[in-house]
Short mmCIF file of C-alpha atoms in Angstrom, two decimals:
data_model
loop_
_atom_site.label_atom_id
_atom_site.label_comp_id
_atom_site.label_asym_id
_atom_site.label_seq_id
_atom_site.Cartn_x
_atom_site.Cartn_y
_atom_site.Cartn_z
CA UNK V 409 14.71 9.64 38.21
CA UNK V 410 13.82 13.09 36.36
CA UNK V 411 9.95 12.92 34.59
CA UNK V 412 11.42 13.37 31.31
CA UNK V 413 14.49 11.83 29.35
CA UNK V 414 16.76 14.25 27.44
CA UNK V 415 15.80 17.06 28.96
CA UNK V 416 16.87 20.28 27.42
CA UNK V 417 15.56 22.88 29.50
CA UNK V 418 16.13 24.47 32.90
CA UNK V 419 14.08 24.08 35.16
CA UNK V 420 12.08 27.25 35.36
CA UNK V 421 12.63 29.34 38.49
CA UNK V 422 11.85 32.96 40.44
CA UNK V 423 9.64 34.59 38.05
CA UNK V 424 10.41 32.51 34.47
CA UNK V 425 7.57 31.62 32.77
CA UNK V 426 6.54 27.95 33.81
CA UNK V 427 7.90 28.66 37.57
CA UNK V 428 6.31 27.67 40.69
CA UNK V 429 4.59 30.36 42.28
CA UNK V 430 4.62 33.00 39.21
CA UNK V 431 1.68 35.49 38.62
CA UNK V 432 -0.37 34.57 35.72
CA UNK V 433 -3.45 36.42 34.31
CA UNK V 434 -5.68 34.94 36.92
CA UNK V 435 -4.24 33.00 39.24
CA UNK V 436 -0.76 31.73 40.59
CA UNK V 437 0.77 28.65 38.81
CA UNK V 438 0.76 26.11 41.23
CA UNK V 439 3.71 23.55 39.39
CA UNK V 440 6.43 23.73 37.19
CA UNK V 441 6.20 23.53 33.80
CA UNK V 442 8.80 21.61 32.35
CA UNK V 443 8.54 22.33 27.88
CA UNK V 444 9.23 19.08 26.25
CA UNK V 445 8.08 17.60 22.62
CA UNK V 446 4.42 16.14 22.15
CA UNK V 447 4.46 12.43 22.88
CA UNK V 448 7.40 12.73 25.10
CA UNK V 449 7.38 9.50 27.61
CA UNK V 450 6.46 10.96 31.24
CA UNK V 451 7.80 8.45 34.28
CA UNK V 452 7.66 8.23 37.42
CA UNK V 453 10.17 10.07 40.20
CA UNK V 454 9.86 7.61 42.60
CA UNK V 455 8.19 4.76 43.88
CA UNK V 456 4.07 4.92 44.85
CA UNK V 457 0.94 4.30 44.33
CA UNK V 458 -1.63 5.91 41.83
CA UNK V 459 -4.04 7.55 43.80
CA UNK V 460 -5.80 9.62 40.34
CA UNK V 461 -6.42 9.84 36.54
CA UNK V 462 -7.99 12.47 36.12
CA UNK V 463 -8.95 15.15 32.97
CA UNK V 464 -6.34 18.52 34.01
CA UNK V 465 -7.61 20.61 31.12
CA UNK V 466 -9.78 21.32 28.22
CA UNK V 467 -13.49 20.66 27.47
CA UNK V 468 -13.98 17.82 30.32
CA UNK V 469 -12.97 20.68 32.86
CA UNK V 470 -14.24 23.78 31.65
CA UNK V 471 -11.38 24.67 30.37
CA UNK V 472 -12.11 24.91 26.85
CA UNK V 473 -9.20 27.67 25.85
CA UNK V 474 -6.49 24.76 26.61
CA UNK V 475 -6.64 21.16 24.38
CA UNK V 476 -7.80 18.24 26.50
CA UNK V 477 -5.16 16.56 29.00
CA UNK V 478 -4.89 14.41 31.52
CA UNK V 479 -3.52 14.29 35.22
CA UNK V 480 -1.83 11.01 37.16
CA UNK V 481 -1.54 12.06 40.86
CA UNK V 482 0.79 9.01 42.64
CA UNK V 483 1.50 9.07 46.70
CA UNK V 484 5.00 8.52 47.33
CA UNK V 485 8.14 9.43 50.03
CA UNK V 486 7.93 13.14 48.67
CA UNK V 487 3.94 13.21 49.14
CA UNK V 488 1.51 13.81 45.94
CA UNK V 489 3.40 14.43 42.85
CA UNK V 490 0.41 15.46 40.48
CA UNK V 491 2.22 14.59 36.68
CA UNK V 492 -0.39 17.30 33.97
CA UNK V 493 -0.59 18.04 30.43
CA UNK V 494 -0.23 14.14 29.60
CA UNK V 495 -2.45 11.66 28.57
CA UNK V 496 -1.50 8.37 30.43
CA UNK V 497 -1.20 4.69 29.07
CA UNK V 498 -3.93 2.87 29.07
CA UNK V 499 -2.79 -0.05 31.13
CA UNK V 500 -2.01 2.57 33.91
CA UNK V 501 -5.40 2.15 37.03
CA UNK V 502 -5.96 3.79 39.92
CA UNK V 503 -4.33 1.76 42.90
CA UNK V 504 -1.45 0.78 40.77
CA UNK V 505 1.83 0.07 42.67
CA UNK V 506 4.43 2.17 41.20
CA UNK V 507 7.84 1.61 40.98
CA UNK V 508 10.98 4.97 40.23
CA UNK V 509 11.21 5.01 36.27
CA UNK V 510 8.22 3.44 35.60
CA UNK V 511 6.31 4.80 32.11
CA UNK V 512 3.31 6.81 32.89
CA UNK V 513 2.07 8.35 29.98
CA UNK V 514 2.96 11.32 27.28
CA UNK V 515 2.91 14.61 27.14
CA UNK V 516 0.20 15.89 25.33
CA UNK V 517 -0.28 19.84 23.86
CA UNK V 518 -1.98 22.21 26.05
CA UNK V 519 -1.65 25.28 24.50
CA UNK V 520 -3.81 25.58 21.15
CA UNK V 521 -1.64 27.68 19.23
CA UNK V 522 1.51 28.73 19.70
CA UNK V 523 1.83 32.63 20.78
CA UNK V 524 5.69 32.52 20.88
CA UNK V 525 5.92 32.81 24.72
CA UNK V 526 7.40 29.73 25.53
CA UNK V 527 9.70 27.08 24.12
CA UNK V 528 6.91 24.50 23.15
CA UNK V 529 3.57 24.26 23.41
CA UNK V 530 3.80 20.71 24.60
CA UNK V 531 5.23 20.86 28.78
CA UNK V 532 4.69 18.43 31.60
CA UNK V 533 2.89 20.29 34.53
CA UNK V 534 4.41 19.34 37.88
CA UNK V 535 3.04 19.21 41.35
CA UNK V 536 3.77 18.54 44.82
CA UNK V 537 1.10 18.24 47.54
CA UNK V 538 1.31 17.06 50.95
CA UNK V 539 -2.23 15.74 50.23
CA UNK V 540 -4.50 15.14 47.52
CA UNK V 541 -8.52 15.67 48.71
CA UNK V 542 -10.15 14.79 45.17
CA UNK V 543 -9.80 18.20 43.37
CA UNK V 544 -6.58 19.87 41.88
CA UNK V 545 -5.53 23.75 43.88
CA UNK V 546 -6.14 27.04 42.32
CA UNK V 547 -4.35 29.41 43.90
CA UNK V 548 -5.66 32.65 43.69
CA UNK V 549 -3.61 36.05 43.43
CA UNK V 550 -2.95 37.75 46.03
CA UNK V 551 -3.72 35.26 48.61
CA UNK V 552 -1.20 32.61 50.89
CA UNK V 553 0.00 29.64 49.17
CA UNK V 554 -2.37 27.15 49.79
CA UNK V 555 -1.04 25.04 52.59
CA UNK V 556 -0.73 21.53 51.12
CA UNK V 557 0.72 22.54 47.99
CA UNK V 558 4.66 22.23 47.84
CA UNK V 559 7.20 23.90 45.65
CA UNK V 560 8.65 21.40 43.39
CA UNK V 561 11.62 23.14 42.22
CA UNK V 562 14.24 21.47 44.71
CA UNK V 563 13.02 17.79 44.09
CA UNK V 564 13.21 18.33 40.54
CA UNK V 565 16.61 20.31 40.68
CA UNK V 566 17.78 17.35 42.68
CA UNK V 567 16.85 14.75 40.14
CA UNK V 568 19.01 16.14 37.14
#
């Protein structure tokens, strides 16, 4: 099941803005951003378990130049899909059994204004690891993609 229902957009790809693997000021983006509404219902690919809740961006990560958001990271058959930008339910626990379709959360803003570069400043941030070790990849320019982190592009092409 796609993350999102209704949705729009392509799915960012090569060097679009809110691809996996584009150059951004600082950094490489390490998911897909997939521009949605705020509040949009988030749920879940496939089947799992919830393996995180974590804060993704804002004040309770140093990040104070994005709004405050959440991450759910759930282990399933494709490995670590890390679902950002989303503030999750609140019956939703760490070590929750998750089944395909299941409601997560919803997408919350990142971006604090809008500077006209992308469709919305609401998106769910996607991510594929073959692993999660307690702390979300940054992966800097000009160095290899780091080597548990997965493109998500096909598994989310082959979802629509």
């Amino acid at each position: 099941m796609f993350p999102l229902k209704d949705y729009k957009y392509e799915i960012p790809i090569n060097d679009a803005l809110g691809a996996f693997g584009v150059i951004r000021k600082h950094d490489m983006h390490t998911g897909i951003d997939l521009y949605c509404n705020k509040g949009d219902e988030v749920f879940s690919i496939e089947d799992g378990e919830v393996i995180a809740i974590e804060w993704f961006t804002g004040i309770p990560v140093d990040m104070p130049w994005w709004n405050d958001t959440q991450a759910i990271a759930i282990k399933g058959k494709s490995g670590v899909i890390n679902y950002g930008e989303v503030i999750a339910i609140d019956t939703l626990k760490v070590g929750d059994k998750i089944k395909e379709g299941q409601l997560l959360g919803r997408v919350t803003p990142v971006l604090k204004e809008d500077k006209g570069k992308v469709p919305s400043t609401s998106m769910l941030h996607l991510e594929l690891y073959t692993e999660y070790n307690g702390e979300w990849l940054i992966w800097n320019l000009n160095t290899p993609q780091p080597a548990n982190l997965l493109n998500p592009t096909k598994l989310l092409q082959s979802l629509l």
